[in-house]
């Protein structure tokens, strides 16, 4: 079902009486990134996802967004849908949003699933890369930025064997409003570092990383898993930065096992 919550396009699947999982997608994608998880998990969970403001079907507004305002959006969805302590599941930028949401209001969640993400903020090199991307988009080159960025997200084998799907993802991302894409880049460049809070997280946390992830590689995610005492760490073979998309069965099984072990 599709709803509008505070000018945000929100999608729900499954029965609302069941335990909820809120899925937050990565950059520069949209809610469809979670399709394989929602198709499977909505059999037993109420699954909520949305398009981050400025991407996909969510309007861009004035384009002035921050990770903090994205967390406000998550909080609004929880309040509007009256969700009782959902599980929060985020990938990459969705993970940055999830980690800050947990730091700000951990008591609103029963568990977290952090895929291909990290707690550290952008260093100077990272900020300059965001600036270069914005310059590229301002020069009218959104399409080439998207093509290069999305290619880097996938493992090489996935692109070779799933060319049609890969082209679809690239073409969908190319349709994002450039203001929305730049808004996300600025939001990520300006995000806070949530590493200090990692050792204080007490909700059960599943950490999932594609073994070929070039953006948030296994070493970085292992470090995060070591900080979060209540965490399980899973490496997904033959996957890059988009492990839930590239290896949906393995990721779904890891999520189901984690939820079952934690009686969720
Ligand atoms: C993402 O997948 O959300 C991005 O790769 C995150 C980033 O660029 O830091």
PDB file of C-alpha atoms in Angstrom, residues 69-194:
ATOM      1  CA  UNK A  69      16.003  15.797   8.866  1.00  0.00           C
ATOM      2  CA  UNK A  70      15.999  12.289   7.372  1.00  0.00           C
ATOM      3  CA  UNK A  71      15.877  10.944  10.948  1.00  0.00           C
ATOM      4  CA  UNK A  72      12.931  13.296  11.579  1.00  0.00           C
ATOM      5  CA  UNK A  73      11.228  11.661   8.577  1.00  0.00           C
ATOM      6  CA  UNK A  74      11.778   8.192  10.075  1.00  0.00           C
ATOM      7  CA  UNK A  75      10.419   9.391  13.427  1.00  0.00           C
ATOM      8  CA  UNK A  76       7.343  10.891  11.717  1.00  0.00           C
ATOM      9  CA  UNK A  77       6.624   7.619   9.930  1.00  0.00           C
ATOM     10  CA  UNK A  78       6.865   5.712  13.231  1.00  0.00           C
ATOM     11  CA  UNK A  79       4.560   8.192  14.964  1.00  0.00           C
ATOM     12  CA  UNK A  80       2.042   8.526  12.122  1.00  0.00           C
ATOM     13  CA  UNK A  81       1.743   4.755  11.624  1.00  0.00           C
ATOM     14  CA  UNK A  82       1.783   4.230  15.433  1.00  0.00           C
ATOM     15  CA  UNK A  83       4.533   1.632  15.108  1.00  0.00           C
ATOM     16  CA  UNK A  84       5.520  -0.092  18.333  1.00  0.00           C
ATOM     17  CA  UNK A  85       9.297  -0.423  18.551  1.00  0.00           C
ATOM     18  CA  UNK A  86       9.999  -1.459  14.959  1.00  0.00           C
ATOM     19  CA  UNK A  87      13.195  -3.117  13.787  1.00  0.00           C
ATOM     20  CA  UNK A  88      15.192  -0.508  11.865  1.00  0.00           C
ATOM     21  CA  UNK A  89      17.018  -1.761   8.782  1.00  0.00           C
ATOM     22  CA  UNK A  90      19.249   0.577   6.755  1.00  0.00           C
ATOM     23  CA  UNK A  91      21.795   0.208   3.989  1.00  0.00           C
ATOM     24  CA  UNK A  92      24.719   2.609   3.557  1.00  0.00           C
ATOM     25  CA  UNK A  93      23.179   6.130   3.621  1.00  0.00           C
ATOM     26  CA  UNK A  94      20.137   4.383   5.117  1.00  0.00           C
ATOM     27  CA  UNK A  95      22.576   3.001   7.690  1.00  0.00           C
ATOM     28  CA  UNK A  96      23.931   6.490   8.472  1.00  0.00           C
ATOM     29  CA  UNK A  97      20.311   7.561   9.064  1.00  0.00           C
ATOM     30  CA  UNK A  98      19.623   4.447  11.158  1.00  0.00           C
ATOM     31  CA  UNK A  99      22.761   4.877  13.292  1.00  0.00           C
ATOM     32  CA  UNK A 100      21.881   8.500  14.046  1.00  0.00           C
ATOM     33  CA  UNK A 101      18.230   7.527  14.727  1.00  0.00           C
ATOM     34  CA  UNK A 102      19.468   4.925  17.227  1.00  0.00           C
ATOM     35  CA  UNK A 103      21.830   7.430  18.851  1.00  0.00           C
ATOM     36  CA  UNK A 104      18.968   9.946  19.150  1.00  0.00           C
ATOM     37  CA  UNK A 105      16.112   7.647  20.183  1.00  0.00           C
ATOM     38  CA  UNK A 106      17.250   4.051  20.730  1.00  0.00           C
ATOM     39  CA  UNK A 107      14.212   3.345  22.924  1.00  0.00           C
ATOM     40  CA  UNK A 108      11.950   3.664  19.844  1.00  0.00           C
ATOM     41  CA  UNK A 109      13.464   0.514  18.294  1.00  0.00           C
ATOM     42  CA  UNK A 110      13.617  -3.152  19.234  1.00  0.00           C
ATOM     43  CA  UNK A 111      16.546  -4.104  16.988  1.00  0.00           C
ATOM     44  CA  UNK A 112      18.713  -2.843  14.149  1.00  0.00           C
ATOM     45  CA  UNK A 113      19.963  -4.320  10.891  1.00  0.00           C
ATOM     46  CA  UNK A 114      22.873  -2.369   9.427  1.00  0.00           C
ATOM     47  CA  UNK A 115      23.881  -3.337   5.897  1.00  0.00           C
ATOM     48  CA  UNK A 116      27.022  -2.099   4.123  1.00  0.00           C
ATOM     49  CA  UNK A 117      27.392   1.052   6.166  1.00  0.00           C
ATOM     50  CA  UNK A 118      29.679   2.698   8.721  1.00  0.00           C
ATOM     51  CA  UNK A 119      29.533   4.919  11.803  1.00  0.00           C
ATOM     52  CA  UNK A 120      32.344   7.304  10.842  1.00  0.00           C
ATOM     53  CA  UNK A 121      31.660  10.649   9.141  1.00  0.00           C
ATOM     54  CA  UNK A 122      33.246  11.727   5.841  1.00  0.00           C
ATOM     55  CA  UNK A 123      36.921  12.668   6.156  1.00  0.00           C
ATOM     56  CA  UNK A 124      38.316  15.575   4.106  1.00  0.00           C
ATOM     57  CA  UNK A 125      38.902  13.355   1.077  1.00  0.00           C
ATOM     58  CA  UNK A 126      35.317  12.106   1.301  1.00  0.00           C
ATOM     59  CA  UNK A 127      33.925  15.653   1.575  1.00  0.00           C
ATOM     60  CA  UNK A 128      35.949  16.743  -1.470  1.00  0.00           C
ATOM     61  CA  UNK A 129      34.577  13.780  -3.444  1.00  0.00           C
ATOM     62  CA  UNK A 130      31.032  14.919  -2.578  1.00  0.00           C
ATOM     63  CA  UNK A 131      31.946  18.460  -3.702  1.00  0.00           C
ATOM     64  CA  UNK A 132      33.325  17.106  -6.990  1.00  0.00           C
ATOM     65  CA  UNK A 133      30.119  15.108  -7.515  1.00  0.00           C
ATOM     66  CA  UNK A 134      27.992  18.218  -6.948  1.00  0.00           C
ATOM     67  CA  UNK A 135      30.153  20.133  -9.428  1.00  0.00           C
ATOM     68  CA  UNK A 136      29.711  17.324 -11.957  1.00  0.00           C
ATOM     69  CA  UNK A 137      25.918  17.398 -11.499  1.00  0.00           C
ATOM     70  CA  UNK A 138      25.875  21.217 -11.735  1.00  0.00           C
ATOM     71  CA  UNK A 139      27.655  20.878 -15.092  1.00  0.00           C
ATOM     72  CA  UNK A 140      24.689  18.869 -16.367  1.00  0.00           C
ATOM     73  CA  UNK A 141      26.347  15.488 -15.862  1.00  0.00           C
ATOM     74  CA  UNK A 142      23.983  13.759 -13.416  1.00  0.00           C
ATOM     75  CA  UNK A 143      23.773  10.750 -15.730  1.00  0.00           C
ATOM     76  CA  UNK A 144      27.507  10.066 -15.885  1.00  0.00           C
ATOM     77  CA  UNK A 145      27.814  10.580 -12.107  1.00  0.00           C
ATOM     78  CA  UNK A 146      25.032   8.027 -11.508  1.00  0.00           C
ATOM     79  CA  UNK A 147      26.489   5.539 -13.978  1.00  0.00           C
ATOM     80  CA  UNK A 148      29.933   5.554 -12.348  1.00  0.00           C
ATOM     81  CA  UNK A 149      28.630   5.633  -8.778  1.00  0.00           C
ATOM     82  CA  UNK A 150      26.127   2.805  -9.219  1.00  0.00           C
ATOM     83  CA  UNK A 151      28.651   0.649 -11.104  1.00  0.00           C
ATOM     84  CA  UNK A 152      31.005   0.960  -8.128  1.00  0.00           C
ATOM     85  CA  UNK A 153      28.252  -0.253  -5.785  1.00  0.00           C
ATOM     86  CA  UNK A 154      27.882  -3.700  -7.362  1.00  0.00           C
ATOM     87  CA  UNK A 155      30.266  -6.632  -7.435  1.00  0.00           C
ATOM     88  CA  UNK A 156      31.621  -7.168 -10.974  1.00  0.00           C
ATOM     89  CA  UNK A 157      30.086 -10.601 -11.398  1.00  0.00           C
ATOM     90  CA  UNK A 158      26.612  -9.287 -10.521  1.00  0.00           C
ATOM     91  CA  UNK A 159      26.701  -6.687 -13.292  1.00  0.00           C
ATOM     92  CA  UNK A 160      27.865  -9.245 -15.837  1.00  0.00           C
ATOM     93  CA  UNK A 161      25.167 -11.765 -14.969  1.00  0.00           C
ATOM     94  CA  UNK A 162      22.332  -9.294 -14.261  1.00  0.00           C
ATOM     95  CA  UNK A 163      22.906  -6.661 -16.951  1.00  0.00           C
ATOM     96  CA  UNK A 164      19.194  -6.008 -17.579  1.00  0.00           C
ATOM     97  CA  UNK A 165      18.459  -5.445 -13.879  1.00  0.00           C
ATOM     98  CA  UNK A 166      21.591  -3.307 -13.484  1.00  0.00           C
ATOM     99  CA  UNK A 167      20.536  -1.107 -16.438  1.00  0.00           C
ATOM    100  CA  UNK A 168      17.074  -0.703 -14.893  1.00  0.00           C
ATOM    101  CA  UNK A 169      18.572   0.441 -11.573  1.00  0.00           C
ATOM    102  CA  UNK A 170      20.903   2.897 -13.320  1.00  0.00           C
ATOM    103  CA  UNK A 171      18.067   4.288 -15.445  1.00  0.00           C
ATOM    104  CA  UNK A 172      15.791   4.705 -12.403  1.00  0.00           C
ATOM    105  CA  UNK A 173      18.532   6.530 -10.508  1.00  0.00           C
ATOM    106  CA  UNK A 174      19.191   8.801 -13.502  1.00  0.00           C
ATOM    107  CA  UNK A 175      15.577   9.985 -13.216  1.00  0.00           C
ATOM    108  CA  UNK A 176      16.068  11.378  -9.685  1.00  0.00           C
ATOM    109  CA  UNK A 177      15.706  15.122  -9.345  1.00  0.00           C
ATOM    110  CA  UNK A 178      19.308  16.514  -9.460  1.00  0.00           C
ATOM    111  CA  UNK A 179      18.441  18.781  -6.512  1.00  0.00           C
ATOM    112  CA  UNK A 180      17.486  15.696  -4.495  1.00  0.00           C
ATOM    113  CA  UNK A 181      20.724  13.906  -5.403  1.00  0.00           C
ATOM    114  CA  UNK A 182      22.810  16.960  -4.442  1.00  0.00           C
ATOM    115  CA  UNK A 183      20.817  17.311  -1.224  1.00  0.00           C
ATOM    116  CA  UNK A 184      21.749  13.759  -0.240  1.00  0.00           C
ATOM    117  CA  UNK A 185      25.425  14.354  -1.092  1.00  0.00           C
ATOM    118  CA  UNK A 186      25.492  17.452   1.127  1.00  0.00           C
ATOM    119  CA  UNK A 187      23.596  15.650   3.890  1.00  0.00           C
ATOM    120  CA  UNK A 188      26.112  12.786   3.840  1.00  0.00           C
ATOM    121  CA  UNK A 189      29.075  15.185   3.757  1.00  0.00           C
ATOM    122  CA  UNK A 190      27.703  16.987   6.801  1.00  0.00           C
ATOM    123  CA  UNK A 191      26.720  13.954   8.855  1.00  0.00           C
ATOM    124  CA  UNK A 192      27.953  13.442  12.385  1.00  0.00           C
ATOM    125  CA  UNK A 193      30.171  10.565  13.492  1.00  0.00           C
ATOM    126  CA  UNK A 194      28.173   8.030  15.493  1.00  0.00           C
TER     127      UNK A 194
END
